[in-house]
mmCIF file of C-alpha atoms in Angstrom:
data_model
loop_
_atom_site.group_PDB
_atom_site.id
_atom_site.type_symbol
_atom_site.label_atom_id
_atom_site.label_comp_id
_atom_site.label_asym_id
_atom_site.label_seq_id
_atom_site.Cartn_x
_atom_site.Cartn_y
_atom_site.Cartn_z
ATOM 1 C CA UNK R 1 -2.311 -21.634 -15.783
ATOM 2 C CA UNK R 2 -2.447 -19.653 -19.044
ATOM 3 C CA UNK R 3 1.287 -18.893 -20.345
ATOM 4 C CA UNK R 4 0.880 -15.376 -20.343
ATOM 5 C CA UNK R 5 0.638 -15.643 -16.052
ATOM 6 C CA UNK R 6 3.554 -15.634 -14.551
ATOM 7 C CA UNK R 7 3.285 -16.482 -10.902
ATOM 8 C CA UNK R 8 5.726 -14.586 -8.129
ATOM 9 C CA UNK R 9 8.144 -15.895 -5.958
ATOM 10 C CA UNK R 10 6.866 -16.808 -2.689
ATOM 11 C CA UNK R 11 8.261 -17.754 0.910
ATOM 12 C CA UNK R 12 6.191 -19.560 3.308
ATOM 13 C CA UNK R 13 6.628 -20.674 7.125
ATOM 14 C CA UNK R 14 6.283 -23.437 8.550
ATOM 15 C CA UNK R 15 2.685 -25.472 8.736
ATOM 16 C CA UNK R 16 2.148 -24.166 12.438
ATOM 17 C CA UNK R 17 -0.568 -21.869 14.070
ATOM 18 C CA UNK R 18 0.194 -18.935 15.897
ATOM 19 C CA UNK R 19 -1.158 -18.576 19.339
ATOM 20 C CA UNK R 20 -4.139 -16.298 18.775
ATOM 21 C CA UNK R 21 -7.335 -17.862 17.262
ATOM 22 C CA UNK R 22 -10.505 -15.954 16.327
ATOM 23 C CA UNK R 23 -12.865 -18.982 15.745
ATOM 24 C CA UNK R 24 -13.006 -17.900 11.750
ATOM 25 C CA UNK R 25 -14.156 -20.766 9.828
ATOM 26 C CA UNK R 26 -14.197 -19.456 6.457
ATOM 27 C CA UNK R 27 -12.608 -17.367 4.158
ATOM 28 C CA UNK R 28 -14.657 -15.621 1.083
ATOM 29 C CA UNK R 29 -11.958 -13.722 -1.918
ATOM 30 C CA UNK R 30 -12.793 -12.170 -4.926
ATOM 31 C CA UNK R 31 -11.228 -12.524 -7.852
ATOM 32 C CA UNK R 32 -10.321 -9.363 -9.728
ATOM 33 C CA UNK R 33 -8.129 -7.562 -7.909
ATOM 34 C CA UNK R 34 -7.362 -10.354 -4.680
ATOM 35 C CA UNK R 35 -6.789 -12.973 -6.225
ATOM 36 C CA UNK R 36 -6.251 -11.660 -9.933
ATOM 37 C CA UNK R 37 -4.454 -8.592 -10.849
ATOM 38 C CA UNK R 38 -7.213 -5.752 -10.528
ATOM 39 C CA UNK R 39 -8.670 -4.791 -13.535
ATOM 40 C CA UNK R 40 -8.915 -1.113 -13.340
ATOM 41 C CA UNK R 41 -5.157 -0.204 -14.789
ATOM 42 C CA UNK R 42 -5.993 -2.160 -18.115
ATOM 43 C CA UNK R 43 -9.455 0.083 -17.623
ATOM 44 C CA UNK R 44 -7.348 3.065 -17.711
ATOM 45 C CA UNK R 45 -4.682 1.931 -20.189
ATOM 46 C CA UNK R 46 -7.701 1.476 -22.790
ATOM 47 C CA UNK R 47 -8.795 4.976 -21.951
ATOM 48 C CA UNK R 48 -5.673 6.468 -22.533
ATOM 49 C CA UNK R 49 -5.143 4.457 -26.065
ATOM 50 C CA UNK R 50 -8.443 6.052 -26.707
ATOM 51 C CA UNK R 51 -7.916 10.052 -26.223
ATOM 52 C CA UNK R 52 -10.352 9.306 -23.042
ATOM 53 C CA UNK R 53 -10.096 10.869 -19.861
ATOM 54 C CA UNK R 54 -9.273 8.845 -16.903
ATOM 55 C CA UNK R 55 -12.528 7.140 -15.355
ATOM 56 C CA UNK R 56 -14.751 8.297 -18.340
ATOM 57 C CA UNK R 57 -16.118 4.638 -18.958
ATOM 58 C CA UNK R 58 -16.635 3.808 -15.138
ATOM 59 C CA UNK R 59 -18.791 6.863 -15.173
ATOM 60 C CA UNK R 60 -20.819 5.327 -17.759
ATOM 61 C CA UNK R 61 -21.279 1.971 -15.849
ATOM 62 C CA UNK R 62 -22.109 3.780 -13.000
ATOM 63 C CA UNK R 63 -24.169 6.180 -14.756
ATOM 64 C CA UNK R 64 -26.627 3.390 -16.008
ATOM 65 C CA UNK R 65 -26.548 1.315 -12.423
ATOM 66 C CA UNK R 66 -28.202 -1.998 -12.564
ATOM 67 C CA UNK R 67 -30.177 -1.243 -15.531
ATOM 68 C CA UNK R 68 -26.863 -0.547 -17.570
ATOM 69 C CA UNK R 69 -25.339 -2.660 -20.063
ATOM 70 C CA UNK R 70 -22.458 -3.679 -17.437
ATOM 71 C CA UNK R 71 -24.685 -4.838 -14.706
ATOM 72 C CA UNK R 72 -27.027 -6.831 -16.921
ATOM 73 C CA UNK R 73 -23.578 -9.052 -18.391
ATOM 74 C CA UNK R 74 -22.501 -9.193 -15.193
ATOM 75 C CA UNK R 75 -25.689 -10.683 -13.588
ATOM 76 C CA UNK R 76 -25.892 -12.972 -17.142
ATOM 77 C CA UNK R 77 -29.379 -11.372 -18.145
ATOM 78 C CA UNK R 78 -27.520 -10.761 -21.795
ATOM 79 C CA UNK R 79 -25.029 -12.144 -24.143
ATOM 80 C CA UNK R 80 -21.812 -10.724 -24.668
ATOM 81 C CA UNK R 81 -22.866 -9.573 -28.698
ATOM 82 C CA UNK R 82 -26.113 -7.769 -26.837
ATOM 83 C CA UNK R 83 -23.319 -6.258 -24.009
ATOM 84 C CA UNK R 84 -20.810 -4.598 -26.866
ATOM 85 C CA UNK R 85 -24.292 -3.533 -28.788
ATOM 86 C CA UNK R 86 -26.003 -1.508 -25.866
ATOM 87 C CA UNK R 87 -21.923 -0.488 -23.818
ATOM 88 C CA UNK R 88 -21.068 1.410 -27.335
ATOM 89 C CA UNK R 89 -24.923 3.375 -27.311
ATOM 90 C CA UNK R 90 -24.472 4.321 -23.453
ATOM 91 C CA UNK R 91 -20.773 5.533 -24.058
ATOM 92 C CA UNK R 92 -21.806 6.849 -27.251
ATOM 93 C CA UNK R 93 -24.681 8.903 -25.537
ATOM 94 C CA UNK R 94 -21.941 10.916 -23.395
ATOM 95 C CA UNK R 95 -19.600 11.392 -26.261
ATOM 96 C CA UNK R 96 -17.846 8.359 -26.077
ATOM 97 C CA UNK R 97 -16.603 6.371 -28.749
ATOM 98 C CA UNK R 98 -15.593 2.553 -28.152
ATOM 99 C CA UNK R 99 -15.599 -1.149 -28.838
ATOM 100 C CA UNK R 100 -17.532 -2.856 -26.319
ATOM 101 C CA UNK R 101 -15.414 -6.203 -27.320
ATOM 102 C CA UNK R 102 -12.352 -4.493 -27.523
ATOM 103 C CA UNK R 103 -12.880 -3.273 -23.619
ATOM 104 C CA UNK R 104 -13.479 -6.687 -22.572
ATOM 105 C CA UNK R 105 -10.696 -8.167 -24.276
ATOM 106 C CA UNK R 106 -8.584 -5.499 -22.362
ATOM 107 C CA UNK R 107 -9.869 -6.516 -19.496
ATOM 108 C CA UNK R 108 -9.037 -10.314 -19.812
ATOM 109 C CA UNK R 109 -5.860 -10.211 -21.382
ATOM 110 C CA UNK R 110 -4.520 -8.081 -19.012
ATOM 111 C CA UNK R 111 -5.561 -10.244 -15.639
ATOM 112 C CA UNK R 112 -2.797 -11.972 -13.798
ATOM 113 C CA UNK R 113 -3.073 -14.787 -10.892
ATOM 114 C CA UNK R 114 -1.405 -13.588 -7.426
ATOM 115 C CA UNK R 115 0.677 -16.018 -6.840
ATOM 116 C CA UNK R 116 1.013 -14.995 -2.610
ATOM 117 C CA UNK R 117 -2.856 -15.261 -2.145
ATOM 118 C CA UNK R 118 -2.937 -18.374 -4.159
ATOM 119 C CA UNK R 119 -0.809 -19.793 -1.704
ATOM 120 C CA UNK R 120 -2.513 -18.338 1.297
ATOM 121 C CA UNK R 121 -5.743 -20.382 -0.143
ATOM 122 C CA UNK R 122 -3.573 -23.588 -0.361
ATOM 123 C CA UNK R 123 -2.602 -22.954 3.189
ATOM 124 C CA UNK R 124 -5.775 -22.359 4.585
ATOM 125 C CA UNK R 125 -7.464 -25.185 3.001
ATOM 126 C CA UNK R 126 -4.913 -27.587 4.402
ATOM 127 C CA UNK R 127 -5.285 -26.290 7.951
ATOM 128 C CA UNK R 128 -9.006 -26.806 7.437
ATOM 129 C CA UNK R 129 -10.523 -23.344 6.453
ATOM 130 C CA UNK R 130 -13.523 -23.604 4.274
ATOM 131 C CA UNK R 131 -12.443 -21.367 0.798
ATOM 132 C CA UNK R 132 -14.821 -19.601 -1.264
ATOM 133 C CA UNK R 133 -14.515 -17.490 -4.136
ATOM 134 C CA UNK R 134 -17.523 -14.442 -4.762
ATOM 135 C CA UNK R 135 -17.105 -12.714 -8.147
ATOM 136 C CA UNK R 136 -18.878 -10.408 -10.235
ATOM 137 C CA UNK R 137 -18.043 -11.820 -14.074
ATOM 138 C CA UNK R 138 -19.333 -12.729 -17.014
ATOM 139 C CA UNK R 139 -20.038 -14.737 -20.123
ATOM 140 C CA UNK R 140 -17.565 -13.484 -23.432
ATOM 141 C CA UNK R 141 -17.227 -14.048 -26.684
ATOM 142 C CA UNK R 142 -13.729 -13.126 -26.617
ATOM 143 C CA UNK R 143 -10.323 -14.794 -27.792
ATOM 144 C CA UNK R 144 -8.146 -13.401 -24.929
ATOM 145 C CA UNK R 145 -5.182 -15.003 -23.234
ATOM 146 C CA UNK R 146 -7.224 -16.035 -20.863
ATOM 147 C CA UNK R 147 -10.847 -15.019 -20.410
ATOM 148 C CA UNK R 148 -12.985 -15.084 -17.416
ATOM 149 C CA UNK R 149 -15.051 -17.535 -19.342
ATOM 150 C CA UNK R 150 -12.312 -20.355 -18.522
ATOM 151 C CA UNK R 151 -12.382 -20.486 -14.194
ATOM 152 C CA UNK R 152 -10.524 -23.669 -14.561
ATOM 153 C CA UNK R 153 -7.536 -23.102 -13.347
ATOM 154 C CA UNK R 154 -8.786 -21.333 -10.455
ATOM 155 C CA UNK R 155 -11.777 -23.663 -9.032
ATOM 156 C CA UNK R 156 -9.778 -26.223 -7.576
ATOM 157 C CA UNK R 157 -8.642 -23.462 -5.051
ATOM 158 C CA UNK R 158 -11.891 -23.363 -3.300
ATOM 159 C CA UNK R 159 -14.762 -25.663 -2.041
ATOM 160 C CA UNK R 160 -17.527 -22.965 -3.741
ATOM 161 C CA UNK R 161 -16.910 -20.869 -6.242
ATOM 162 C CA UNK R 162 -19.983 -17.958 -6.877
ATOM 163 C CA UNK R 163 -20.396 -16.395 -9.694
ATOM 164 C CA UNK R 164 -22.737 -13.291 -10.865
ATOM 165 C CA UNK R 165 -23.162 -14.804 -14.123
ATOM 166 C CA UNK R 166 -25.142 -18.042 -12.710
ATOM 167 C CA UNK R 167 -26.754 -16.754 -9.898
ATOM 168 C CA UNK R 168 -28.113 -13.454 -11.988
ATOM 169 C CA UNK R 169 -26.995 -11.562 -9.401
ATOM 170 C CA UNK R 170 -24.379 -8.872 -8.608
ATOM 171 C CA UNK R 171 -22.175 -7.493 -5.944
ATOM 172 C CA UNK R 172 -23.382 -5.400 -4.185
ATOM 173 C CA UNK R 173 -26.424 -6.733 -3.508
ATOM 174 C CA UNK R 174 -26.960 -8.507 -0.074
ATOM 175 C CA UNK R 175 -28.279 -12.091 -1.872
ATOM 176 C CA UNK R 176 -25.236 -13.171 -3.484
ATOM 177 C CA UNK R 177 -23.503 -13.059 0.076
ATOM 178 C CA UNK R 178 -25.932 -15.159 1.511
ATOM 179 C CA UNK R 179 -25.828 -17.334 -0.941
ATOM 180 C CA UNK R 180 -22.338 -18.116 0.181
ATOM 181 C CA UNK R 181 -22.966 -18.477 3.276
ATOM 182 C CA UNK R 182 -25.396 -21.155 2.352
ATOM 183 C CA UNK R 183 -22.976 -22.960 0.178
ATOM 184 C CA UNK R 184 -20.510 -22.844 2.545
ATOM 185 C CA UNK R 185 -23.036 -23.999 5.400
ATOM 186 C CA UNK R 186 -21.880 -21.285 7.203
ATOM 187 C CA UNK R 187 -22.810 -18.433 9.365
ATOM 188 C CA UNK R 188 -21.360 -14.864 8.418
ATOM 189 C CA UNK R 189 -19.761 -14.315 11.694
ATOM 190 C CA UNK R 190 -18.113 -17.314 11.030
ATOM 191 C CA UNK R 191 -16.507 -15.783 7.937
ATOM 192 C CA UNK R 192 -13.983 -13.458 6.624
ATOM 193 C CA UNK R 193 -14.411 -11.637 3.263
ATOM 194 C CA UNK R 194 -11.433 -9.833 0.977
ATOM 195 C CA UNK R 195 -12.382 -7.896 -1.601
ATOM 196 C CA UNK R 196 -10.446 -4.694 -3.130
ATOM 197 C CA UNK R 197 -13.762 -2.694 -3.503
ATOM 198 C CA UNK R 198 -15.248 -1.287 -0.251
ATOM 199 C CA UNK R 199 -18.951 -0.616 -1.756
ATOM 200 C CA UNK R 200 -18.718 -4.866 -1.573
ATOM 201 C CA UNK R 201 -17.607 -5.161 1.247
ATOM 202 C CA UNK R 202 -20.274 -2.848 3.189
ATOM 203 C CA UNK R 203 -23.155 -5.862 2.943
ATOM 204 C CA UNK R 204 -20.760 -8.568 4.035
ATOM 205 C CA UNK R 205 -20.277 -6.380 6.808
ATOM 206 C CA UNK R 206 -23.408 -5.442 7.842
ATOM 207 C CA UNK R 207 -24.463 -8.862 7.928
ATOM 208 C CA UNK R 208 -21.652 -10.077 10.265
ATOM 209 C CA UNK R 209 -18.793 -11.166 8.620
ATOM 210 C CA UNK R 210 -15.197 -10.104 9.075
ATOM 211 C CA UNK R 211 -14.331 -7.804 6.156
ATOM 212 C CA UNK R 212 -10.380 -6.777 4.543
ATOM 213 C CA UNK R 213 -10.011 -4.324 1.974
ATOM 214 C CA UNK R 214 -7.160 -5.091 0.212
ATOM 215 C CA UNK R 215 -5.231 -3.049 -1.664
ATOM 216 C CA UNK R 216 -1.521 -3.012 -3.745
ATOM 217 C CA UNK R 217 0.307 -1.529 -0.952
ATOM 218 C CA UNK R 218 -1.837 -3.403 2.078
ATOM 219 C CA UNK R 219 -0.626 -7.338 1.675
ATOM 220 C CA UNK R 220 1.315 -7.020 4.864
ATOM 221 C CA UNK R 221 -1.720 -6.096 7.049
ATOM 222 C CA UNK R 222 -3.833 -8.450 4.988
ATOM 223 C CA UNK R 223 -1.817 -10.995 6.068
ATOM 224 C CA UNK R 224 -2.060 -10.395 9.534
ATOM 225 C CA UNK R 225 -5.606 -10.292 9.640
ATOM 226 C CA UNK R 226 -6.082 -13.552 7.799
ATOM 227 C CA UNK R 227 -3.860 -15.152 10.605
ATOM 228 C CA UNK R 228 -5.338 -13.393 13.455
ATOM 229 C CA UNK R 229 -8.899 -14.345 12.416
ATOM 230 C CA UNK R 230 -7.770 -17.930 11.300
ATOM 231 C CA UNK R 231 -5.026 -19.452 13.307
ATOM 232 C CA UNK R 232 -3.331 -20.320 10.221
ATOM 233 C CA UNK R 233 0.378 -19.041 9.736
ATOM 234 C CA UNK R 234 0.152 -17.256 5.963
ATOM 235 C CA UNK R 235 3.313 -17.040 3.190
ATOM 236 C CA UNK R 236 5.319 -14.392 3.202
ATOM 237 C CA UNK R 237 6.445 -12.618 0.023
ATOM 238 C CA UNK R 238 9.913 -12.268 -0.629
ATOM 239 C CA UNK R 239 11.675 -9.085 -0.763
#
């Protein structure tokens, strides 16, 4: 791991299964914000260095949808110079002045690795829980810490890792989901999905699988759903 991620302190029980099994076979995370640090407060802290009122440049990406600058580095259908170019007209067109590198780079530098769901991963690989990671990401040009260009830290964690930026295509939409299910070999009622943003978490839902919402103050619950579904005891943080 990068030096500027500092992994908690974790307790963990013993390698046992609790008594009630729910015939999950799979677990799906996403990155920002599960198993990385979620990058809306670094969001907001670059909005406040700016003079910019809170949520001003997610009202931009969302503005502009799919056909916005956001979407299209996200799904890889530009590079990162053609990204900053086209984020700084869109924000620029509702009054707002930014760097489009400069809000990247806030971005990366500022993402952490959860130490607690790293170790859940460990735990339910070795029980025998197929692992997947589904992120939205993208391709940068930037000099951060550690960039979402560099997964390689991370990819040893899972048997399939899917990415918006190869498969030119984006959560929400229902393909990328079923592309992990394919990868995984796997159907999604066999499958349990964590991600921190519920809009994602509708498809995966709708087409069967087992969906958490996780959330700063919701690890505790999270946790118990991961070992109800699975069988597989889960770490505990310390206190």
């Amino acid at each position: 791991l990068p030096p500027s991620v500092q992994l908690q302190a974790i307790d963990t029980y013993h390698h046992h299964r609790p008594e009630t099994m729910a015939g999950i076979t799979g677990v799906v995370f996403d990155l920002g914000g599960v198993v990385l640090s979620s990058p809306f407060p670094a969001i907001f802290q670059y909005e406040k260095e700016k003079g910019l009122d809170k949520g001003s440049l997610a009202r931009v990406i969302l503005k502009h949808g799919d056909k916005g600058s956001f979407s299209r580095l996200e799904k890889g259908e530009i590079p990162f110079e053609d990204f900053c170019r086209l984020f700084e007209e869109e924000c620029l067109a509702s009054g707002l002045k930014v760097s489009g590198s400069e809000f990247i780079h806030q971005i990366e530098k500022n993402f952490q690795v959860n130490a607690l769901m790293v170790e859940m991963i460990k735990k339910l690989k070795a029980a025998g829980i197929k692992t997947a990671a589904l992120t939205n990401n993208w391709y940068s040009s930037n000099k951060a810490d550690w960039s979402v260009d560099d997964l390689s830290h991370l990819r040893p964690l899972f048997d399939v890792v899917v990415e918006s930026r190869v498969e030119n295509v984006a959560k929400p939409d229902p393909k990328i989901y079923k592309i992990v299910c394919t990868k995984l070999n796997l159907e999604p009622n066999q499958m349990m999905y964590l991600d921190d943003i519920g809009s994602n978490l509708t498809p995966a839902k709708r087409m069967g699988m087992h969906t958490v919402k996780v959330t700063p103050t919701n690890i505790a619950d999270v946790i118990k759903q991961v070992e109800k579904a699975t069988g597989v005891r889960m770490p505990r943080a310390k206190m």
